Short mmCIF file of C-alpha atoms in Angstrom, two decimals:
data_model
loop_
_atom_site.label_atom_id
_atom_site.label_comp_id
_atom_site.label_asym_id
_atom_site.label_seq_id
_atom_site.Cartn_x
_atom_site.Cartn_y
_atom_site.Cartn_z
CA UNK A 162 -7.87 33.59 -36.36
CA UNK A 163 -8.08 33.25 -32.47
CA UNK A 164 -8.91 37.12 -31.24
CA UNK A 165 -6.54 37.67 -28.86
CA UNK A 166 -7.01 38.93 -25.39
CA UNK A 167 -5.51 41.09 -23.12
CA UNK A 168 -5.13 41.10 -19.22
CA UNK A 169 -5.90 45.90 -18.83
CA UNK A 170 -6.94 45.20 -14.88
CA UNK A 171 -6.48 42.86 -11.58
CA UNK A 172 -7.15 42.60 -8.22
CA UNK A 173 -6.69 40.56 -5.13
CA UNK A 174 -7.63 40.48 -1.69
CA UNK A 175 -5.70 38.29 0.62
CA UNK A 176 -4.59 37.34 4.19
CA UNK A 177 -1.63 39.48 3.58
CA UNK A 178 -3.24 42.53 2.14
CA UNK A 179 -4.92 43.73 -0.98
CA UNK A 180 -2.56 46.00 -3.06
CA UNK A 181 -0.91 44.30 -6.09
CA UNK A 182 2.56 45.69 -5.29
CA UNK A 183 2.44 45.58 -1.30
CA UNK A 184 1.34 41.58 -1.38
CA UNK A 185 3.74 40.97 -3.68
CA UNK A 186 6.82 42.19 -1.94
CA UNK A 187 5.49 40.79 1.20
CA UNK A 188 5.31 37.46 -0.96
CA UNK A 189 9.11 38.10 -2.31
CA UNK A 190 10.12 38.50 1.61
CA UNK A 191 8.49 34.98 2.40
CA UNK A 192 5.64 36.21 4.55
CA UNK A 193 2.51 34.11 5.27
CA UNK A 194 -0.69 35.35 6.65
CA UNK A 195 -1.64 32.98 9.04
CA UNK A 196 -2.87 33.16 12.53
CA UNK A 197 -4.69 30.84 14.93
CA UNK A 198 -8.64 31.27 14.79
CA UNK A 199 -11.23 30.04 17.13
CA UNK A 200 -13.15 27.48 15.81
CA UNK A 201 -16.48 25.41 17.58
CA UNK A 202 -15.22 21.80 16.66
CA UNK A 203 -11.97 20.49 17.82
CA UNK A 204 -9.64 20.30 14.80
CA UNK A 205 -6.40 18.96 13.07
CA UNK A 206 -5.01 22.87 12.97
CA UNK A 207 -6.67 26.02 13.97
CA UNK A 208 -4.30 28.25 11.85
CA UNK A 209 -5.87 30.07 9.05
CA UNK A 210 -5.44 32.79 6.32
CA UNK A 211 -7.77 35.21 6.98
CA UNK A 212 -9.15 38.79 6.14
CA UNK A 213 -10.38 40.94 8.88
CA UNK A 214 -13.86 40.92 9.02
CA UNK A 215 -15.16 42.90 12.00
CA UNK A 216 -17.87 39.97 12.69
CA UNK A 217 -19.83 40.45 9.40
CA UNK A 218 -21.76 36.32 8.14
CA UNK A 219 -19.94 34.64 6.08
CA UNK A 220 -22.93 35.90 2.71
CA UNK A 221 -21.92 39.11 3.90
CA UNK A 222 -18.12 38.64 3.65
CA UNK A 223 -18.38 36.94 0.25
CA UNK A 224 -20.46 39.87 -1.68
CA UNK A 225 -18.10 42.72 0.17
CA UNK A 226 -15.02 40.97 -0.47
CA UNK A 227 -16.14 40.41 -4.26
CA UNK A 228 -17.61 43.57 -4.64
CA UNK A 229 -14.39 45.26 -3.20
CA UNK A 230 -12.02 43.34 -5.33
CA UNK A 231 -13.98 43.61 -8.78
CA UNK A 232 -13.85 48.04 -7.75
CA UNK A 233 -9.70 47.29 -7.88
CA UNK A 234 -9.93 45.72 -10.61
CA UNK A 235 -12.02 47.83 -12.53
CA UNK A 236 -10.13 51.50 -11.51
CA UNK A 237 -6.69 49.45 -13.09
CA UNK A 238 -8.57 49.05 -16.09
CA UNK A 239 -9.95 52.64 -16.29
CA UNK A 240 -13.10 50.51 -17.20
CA UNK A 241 -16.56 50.59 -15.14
CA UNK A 242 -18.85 47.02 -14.81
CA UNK A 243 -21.94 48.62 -16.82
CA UNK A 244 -20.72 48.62 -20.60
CA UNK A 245 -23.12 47.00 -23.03
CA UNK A 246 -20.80 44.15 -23.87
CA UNK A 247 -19.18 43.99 -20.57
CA UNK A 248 -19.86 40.37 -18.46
CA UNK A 249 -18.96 39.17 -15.38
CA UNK A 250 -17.75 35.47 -14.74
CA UNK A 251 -17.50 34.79 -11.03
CA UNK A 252 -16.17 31.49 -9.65
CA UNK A 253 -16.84 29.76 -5.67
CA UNK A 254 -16.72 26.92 -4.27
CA UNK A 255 -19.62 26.78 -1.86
CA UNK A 256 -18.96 30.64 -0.60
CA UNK A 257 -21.33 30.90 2.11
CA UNK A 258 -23.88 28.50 0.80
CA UNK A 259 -22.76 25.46 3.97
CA UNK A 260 -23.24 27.62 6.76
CA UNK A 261 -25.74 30.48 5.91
CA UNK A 262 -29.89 28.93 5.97
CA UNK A 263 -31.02 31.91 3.91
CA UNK A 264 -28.16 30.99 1.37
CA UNK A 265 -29.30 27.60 1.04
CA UNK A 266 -32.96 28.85 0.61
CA UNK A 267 -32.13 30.95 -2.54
CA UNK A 268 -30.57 29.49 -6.20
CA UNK A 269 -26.80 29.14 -6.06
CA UNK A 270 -26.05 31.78 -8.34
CA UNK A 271 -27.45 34.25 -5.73
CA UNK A 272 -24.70 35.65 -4.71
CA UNK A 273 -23.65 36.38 -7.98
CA UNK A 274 -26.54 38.35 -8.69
CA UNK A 275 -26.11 40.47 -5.72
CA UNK A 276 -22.57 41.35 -6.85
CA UNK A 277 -23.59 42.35 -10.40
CA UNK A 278 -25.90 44.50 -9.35
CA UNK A 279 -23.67 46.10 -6.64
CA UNK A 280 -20.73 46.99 -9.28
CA UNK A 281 -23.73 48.11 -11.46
CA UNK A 282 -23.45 45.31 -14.43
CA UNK A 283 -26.25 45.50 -17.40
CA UNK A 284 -25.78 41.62 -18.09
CA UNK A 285 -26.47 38.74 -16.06
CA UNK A 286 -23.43 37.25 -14.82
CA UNK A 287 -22.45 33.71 -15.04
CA UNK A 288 -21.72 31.89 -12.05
CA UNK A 289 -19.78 28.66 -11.97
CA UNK A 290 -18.42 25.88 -9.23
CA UNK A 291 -16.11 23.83 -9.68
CA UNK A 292 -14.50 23.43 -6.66
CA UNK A 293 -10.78 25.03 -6.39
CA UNK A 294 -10.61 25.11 -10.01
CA UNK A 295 -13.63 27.72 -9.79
CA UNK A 296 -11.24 30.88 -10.11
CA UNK A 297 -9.47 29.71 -12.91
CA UNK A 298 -12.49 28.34 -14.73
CA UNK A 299 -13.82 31.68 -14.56
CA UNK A 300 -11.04 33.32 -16.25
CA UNK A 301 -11.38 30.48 -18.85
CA UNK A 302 -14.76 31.32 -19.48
CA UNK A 303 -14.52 34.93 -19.80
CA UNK A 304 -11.75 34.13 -22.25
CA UNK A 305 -13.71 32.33 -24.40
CA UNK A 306 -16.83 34.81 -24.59
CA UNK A 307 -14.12 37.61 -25.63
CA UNK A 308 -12.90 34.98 -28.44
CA UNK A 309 -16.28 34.02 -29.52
CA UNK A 310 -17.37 37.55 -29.98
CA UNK A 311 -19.89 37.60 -27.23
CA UNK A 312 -17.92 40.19 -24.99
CA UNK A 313 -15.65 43.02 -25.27
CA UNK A 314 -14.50 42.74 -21.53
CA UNK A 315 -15.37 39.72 -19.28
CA UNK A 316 -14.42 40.49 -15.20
CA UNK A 317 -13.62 37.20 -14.18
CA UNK A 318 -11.97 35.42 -11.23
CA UNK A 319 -12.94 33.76 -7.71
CA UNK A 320 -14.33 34.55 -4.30
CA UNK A 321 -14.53 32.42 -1.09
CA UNK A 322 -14.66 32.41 2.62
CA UNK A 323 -13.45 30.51 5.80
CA UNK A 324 -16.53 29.09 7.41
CA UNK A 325 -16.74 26.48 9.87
CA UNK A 326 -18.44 23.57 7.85
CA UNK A 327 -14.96 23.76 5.08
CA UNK A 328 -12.52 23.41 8.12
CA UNK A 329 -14.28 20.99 10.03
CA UNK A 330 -14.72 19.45 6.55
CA UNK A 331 -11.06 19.61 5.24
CA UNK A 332 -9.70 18.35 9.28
CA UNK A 333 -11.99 15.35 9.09
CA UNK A 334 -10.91 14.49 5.30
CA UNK A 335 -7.16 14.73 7.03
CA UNK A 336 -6.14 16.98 4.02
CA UNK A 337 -5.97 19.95 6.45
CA UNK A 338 -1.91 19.41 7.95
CA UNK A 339 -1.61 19.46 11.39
CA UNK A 340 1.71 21.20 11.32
CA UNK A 341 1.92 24.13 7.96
CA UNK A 342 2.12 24.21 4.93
CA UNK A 343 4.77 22.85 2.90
CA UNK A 344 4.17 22.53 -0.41
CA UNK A 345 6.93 19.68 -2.46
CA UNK A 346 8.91 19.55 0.92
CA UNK A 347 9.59 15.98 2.29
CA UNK A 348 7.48 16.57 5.22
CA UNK A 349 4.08 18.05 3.58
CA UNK A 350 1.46 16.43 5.72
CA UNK A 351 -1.39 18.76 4.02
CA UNK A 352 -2.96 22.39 3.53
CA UNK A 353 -4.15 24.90 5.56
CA UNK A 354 -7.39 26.89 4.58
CA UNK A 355 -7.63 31.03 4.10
CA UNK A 356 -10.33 32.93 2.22
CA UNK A 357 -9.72 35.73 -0.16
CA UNK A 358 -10.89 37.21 -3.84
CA UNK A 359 -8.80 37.18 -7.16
CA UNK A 360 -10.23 38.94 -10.30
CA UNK A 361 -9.14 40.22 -13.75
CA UNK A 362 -10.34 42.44 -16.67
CA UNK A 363 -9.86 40.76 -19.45
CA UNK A 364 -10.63 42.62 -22.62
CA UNK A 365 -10.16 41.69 -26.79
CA UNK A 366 -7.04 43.11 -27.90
CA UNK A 367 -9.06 45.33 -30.22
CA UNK A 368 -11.19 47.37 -27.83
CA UNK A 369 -8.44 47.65 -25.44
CA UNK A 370 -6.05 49.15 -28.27
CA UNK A 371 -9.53 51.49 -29.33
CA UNK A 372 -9.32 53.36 -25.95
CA UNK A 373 -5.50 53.09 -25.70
CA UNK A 374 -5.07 51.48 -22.20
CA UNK A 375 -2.50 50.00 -20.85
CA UNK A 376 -2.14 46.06 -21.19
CA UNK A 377 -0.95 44.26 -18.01
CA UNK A 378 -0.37 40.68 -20.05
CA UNK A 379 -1.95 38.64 -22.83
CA UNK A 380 -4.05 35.68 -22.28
CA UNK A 381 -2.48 33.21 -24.57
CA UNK A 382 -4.57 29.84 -23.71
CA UNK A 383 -6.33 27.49 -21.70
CA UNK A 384 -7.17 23.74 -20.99
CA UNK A 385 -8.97 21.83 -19.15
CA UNK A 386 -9.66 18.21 -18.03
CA UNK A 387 -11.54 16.08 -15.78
CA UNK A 388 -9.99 12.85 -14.72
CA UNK A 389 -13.02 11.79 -12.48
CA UNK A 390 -10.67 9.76 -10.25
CA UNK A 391 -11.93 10.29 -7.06
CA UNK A 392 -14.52 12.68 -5.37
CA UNK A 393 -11.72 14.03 -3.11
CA UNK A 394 -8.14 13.02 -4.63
CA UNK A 395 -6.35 13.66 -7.49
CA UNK A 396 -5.29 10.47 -10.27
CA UNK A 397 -2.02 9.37 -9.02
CA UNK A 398 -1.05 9.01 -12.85
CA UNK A 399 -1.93 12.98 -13.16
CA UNK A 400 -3.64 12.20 -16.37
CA UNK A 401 -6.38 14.95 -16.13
CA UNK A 402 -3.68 17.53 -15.20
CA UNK A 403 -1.29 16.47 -17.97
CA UNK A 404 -4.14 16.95 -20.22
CA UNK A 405 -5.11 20.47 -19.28
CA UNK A 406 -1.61 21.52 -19.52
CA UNK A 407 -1.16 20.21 -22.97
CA UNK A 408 -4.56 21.51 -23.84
CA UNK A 409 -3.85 24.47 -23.04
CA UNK A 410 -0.54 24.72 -24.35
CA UNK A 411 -1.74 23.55 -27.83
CA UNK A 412 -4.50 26.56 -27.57
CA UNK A 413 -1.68 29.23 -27.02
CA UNK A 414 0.38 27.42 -29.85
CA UNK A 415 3.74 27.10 -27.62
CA UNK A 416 5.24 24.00 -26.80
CA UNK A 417 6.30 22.79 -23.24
CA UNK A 418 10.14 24.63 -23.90
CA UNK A 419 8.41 28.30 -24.04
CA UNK A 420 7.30 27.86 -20.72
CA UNK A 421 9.52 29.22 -17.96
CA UNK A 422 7.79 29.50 -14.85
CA UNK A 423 4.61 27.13 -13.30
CA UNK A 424 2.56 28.15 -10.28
CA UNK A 425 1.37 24.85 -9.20
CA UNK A 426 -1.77 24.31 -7.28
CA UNK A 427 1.02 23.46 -4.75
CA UNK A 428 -1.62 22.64 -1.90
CA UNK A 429 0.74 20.36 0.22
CA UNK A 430 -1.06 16.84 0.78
CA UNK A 431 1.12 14.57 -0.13
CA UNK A 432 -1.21 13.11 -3.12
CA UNK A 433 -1.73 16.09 -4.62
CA UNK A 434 1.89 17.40 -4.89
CA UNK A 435 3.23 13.81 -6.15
CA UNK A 436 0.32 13.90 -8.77
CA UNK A 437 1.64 17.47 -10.23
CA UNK A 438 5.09 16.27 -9.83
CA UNK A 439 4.01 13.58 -12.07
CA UNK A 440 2.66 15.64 -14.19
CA UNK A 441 5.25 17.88 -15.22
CA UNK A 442 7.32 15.13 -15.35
CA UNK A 443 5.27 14.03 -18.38
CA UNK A 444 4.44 17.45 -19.79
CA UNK A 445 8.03 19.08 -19.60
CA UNK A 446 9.98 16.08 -20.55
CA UNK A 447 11.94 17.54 -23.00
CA UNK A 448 13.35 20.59 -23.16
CA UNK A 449 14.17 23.20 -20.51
CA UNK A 450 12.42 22.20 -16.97
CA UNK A 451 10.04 25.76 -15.94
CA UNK A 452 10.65 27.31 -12.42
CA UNK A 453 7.65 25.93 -10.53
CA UNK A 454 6.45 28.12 -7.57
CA UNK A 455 3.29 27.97 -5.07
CA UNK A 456 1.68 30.76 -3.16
CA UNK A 457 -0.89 29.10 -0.41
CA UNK A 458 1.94 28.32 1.53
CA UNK A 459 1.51 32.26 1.89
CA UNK A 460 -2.24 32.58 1.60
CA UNK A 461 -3.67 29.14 2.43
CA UNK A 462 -5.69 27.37 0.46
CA UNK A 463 -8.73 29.85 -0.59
CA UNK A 464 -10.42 27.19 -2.59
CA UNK A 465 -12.35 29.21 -5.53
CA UNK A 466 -10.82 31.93 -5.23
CA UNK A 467 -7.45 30.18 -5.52
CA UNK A 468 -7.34 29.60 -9.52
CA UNK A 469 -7.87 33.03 -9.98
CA UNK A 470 -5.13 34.60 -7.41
CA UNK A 471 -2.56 31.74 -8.88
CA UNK A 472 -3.26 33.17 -12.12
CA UNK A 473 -2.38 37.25 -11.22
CA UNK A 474 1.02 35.77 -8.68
CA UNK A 475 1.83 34.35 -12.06
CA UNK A 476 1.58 37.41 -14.14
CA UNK A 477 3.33 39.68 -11.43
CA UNK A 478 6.10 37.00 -11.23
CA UNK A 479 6.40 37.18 -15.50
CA UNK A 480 5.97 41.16 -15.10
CA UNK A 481 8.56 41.64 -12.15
CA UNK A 482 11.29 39.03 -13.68
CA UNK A 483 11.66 37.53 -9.65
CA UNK A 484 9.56 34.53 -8.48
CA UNK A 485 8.89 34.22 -4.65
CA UNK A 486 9.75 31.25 -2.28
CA UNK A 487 7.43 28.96 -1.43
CA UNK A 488 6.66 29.69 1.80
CA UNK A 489 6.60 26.61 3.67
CA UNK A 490 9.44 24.74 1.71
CA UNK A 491 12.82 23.90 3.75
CA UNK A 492 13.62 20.35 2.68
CA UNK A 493 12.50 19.74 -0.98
CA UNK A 494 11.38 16.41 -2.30
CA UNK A 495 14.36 15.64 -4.35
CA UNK A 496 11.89 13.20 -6.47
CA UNK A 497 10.15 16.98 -7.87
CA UNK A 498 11.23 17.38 -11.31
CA UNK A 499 11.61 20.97 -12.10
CA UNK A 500 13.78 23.86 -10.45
CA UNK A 501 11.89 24.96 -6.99
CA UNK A 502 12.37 28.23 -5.55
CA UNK A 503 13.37 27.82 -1.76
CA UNK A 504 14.40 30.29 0.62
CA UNK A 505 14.68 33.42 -1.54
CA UNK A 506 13.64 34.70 -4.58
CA UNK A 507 15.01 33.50 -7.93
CA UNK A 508 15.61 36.07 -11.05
CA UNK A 509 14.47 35.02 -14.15
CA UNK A 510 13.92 36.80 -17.98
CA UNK A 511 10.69 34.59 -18.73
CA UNK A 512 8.18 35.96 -20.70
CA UNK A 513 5.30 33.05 -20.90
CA UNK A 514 4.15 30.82 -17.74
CA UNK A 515 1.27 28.16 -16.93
CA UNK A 516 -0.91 28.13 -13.76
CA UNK A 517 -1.97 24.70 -13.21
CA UNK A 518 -4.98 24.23 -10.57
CA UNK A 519 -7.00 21.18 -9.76
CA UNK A 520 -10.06 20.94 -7.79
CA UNK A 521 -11.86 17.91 -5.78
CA UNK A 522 -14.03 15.84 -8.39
CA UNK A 523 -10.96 15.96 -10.51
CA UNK A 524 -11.02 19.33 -12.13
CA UNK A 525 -8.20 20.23 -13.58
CA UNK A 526 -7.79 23.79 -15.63
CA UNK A 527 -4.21 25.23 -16.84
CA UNK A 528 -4.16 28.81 -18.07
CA UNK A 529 -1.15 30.25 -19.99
CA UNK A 530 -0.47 33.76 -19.81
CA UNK A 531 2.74 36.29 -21.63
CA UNK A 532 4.00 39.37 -20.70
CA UNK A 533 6.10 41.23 -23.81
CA UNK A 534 10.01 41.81 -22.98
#
């Protein structure tokens, strides 16, 4: 028997605030947080989603913002970071590690060191990359650890920052738009960046029933792929994407029908959103077609940071019953195979939903989540 796990805690921090209630109306209203930010190199777009930072290095931005977030996290949960079978799974991309000398000087897992010790952890935590996937690889993780009896509680999620080197980076690659955001609209011509922190307390079923707290949603399953296409773009055919989906499905033991909502990865170039069209075409094929939704048309594209916020947008939308509009999304691609919501929000009495995110390298990682009716 699979021990199940509940979600008792989560936190975000993000260009349009950090509280879970006050980002998520200002997602329902169709806000975005971008603003135009200097930048030394001359690039496609010099809007971004960013978190005020008074100045402070990028290392410096990445441990507060982390630190900050995992505090959230933790008072929802009641719980503090220093129980004996309490671990921490935290996901980047590169954090600070381009653009900071003394970062590159020290192992990568640094960082995550630093943070441990600053929300006073016993354990060492594990620290993973895997590009924009990072976030929701964490979670996976700390999933598994509960289910293999090696944790009671796993604090998981993502972190990451704007820094020069990933704009100039994602301009020259031409997957940065020069216009916005628009994820599955005809005229997506790419993302735009933002930084920000996603993290949840996940927790076996058992000890979180022991000291009677409250249960935000159940972790039902996970999947993952890698379809090692391309160092930068996703398999047309979706094939690594199809396969975390069903993976993951087959691990919550639901079939494609039970799912009624998707936050897609949603990042706007135009090969990523026809590869996840694509592959919901082939996962949902039969049966009811899910709502799909996408939120970095609201906070931009925080690359490992983003699994993880995707996953709590997904669990508010389940909790609430209401899934936002993509922001971005006037015109959509009337190729896209499942229900979009455009304009306004969309009511809904779903109970399960999938977060599908895929990272460069060809990471793919789908996380299923329920919330009881």
């Amino acid at each position: 028997m699979v021990t199940p796990v509940a979600v008792t805690g989560a936190a975000w921090s993000t260009a349009l605030g950090h509280g879970l209630d006050d980002v998520w109306r200002r997602l329902l209203a169709g806000e975005h947080g971008f603003v135009p930010v200097d930048s030394p190199h001359r690039l496609r777009n010099t809007l971004a989603a960013v978190i005020p930072s008074h100045g402070e290095a990028p290392a410096s931005r990445l441990r507060r913002l982390a630190v900050e977030t995992l505090g959230r996290a933790l008072a929802e949960a009641k719980l503090e970071a220093g129980g004996a079978r309490t671990r921490l799974v935290l996901g980047t991309s590169l954090g600070a590690w381009l653009d900071d000398a003394h970062e590159q000087e020290a192992p990568l897992h640094t960082w995550a060191d630093d943070v441990a010790r600053a929300v006073g952890a016993r354990a060492a935590p594990v620290a993973l990359s895997t590009a924009c996937s990072s976030g929701a690889d964490a979670i996976m993780v700390g999933a598994e650890l509960i289910r293999a009896g090696a944790a009671d509680v796993c604090l998981c999620g993502g972190v990451d920052v704007l820094t020069p080197s990933k704009r100039l980076a994602h301009s020259a690659l031409s997957t940065m738009s020069p216009t916005r955001s628009r994820a599955f609209d005809v005229r997506h011509d790419g993302m735009l960046l933002g930084e920000g922190a996603g993290f949840l307390v996940l927790e076996s079923m058992a000890h979180a029933r022991e000291r009677s707290a409250p249960v935000f949603a159940l972790f039902r399953g996970a999947g993952s792929a890698n379809d090692a296409a391309s160092m930068t773009s996703p398999d047309p055919a979706a094939t690594g994407a199809r396969l975390a989906m069903e993976r993951s499905l087959q691990d919550a033991g639901v079939a494609p029908g039970d799912i009624g909502l998707v936050n897609a990865h949603g990042s706007a170039t135009p090969a990523n959103d026809r590869a996840e069209a694509e592959s919901f075409r082939a996962v949902f094929k039969t049966g009811p077609l899910p709502c799909v939704f996408a939120t970095k048309g609201a906070f931009g594209h925080t690359l490992g940071a983003t699994g993880a916020m995707e996953a709590i947008a997904l669990i508010l939308a389940l909790r609430e019953g209401v899934v936002p509009p993509i922001a971005g999304l006037e015109q959509p691609d009337e190729d896209f195979p499942c229900p979009l919501p455009v304009g306004c929000p969309v009511r809904h009495d779903e109970r399960l939903g999938l977060s599908l995110t895929l990272g460069f390298g060809g990471f793919d990682t789908s996380l299923v989540f329920e919330v009881p009716r």
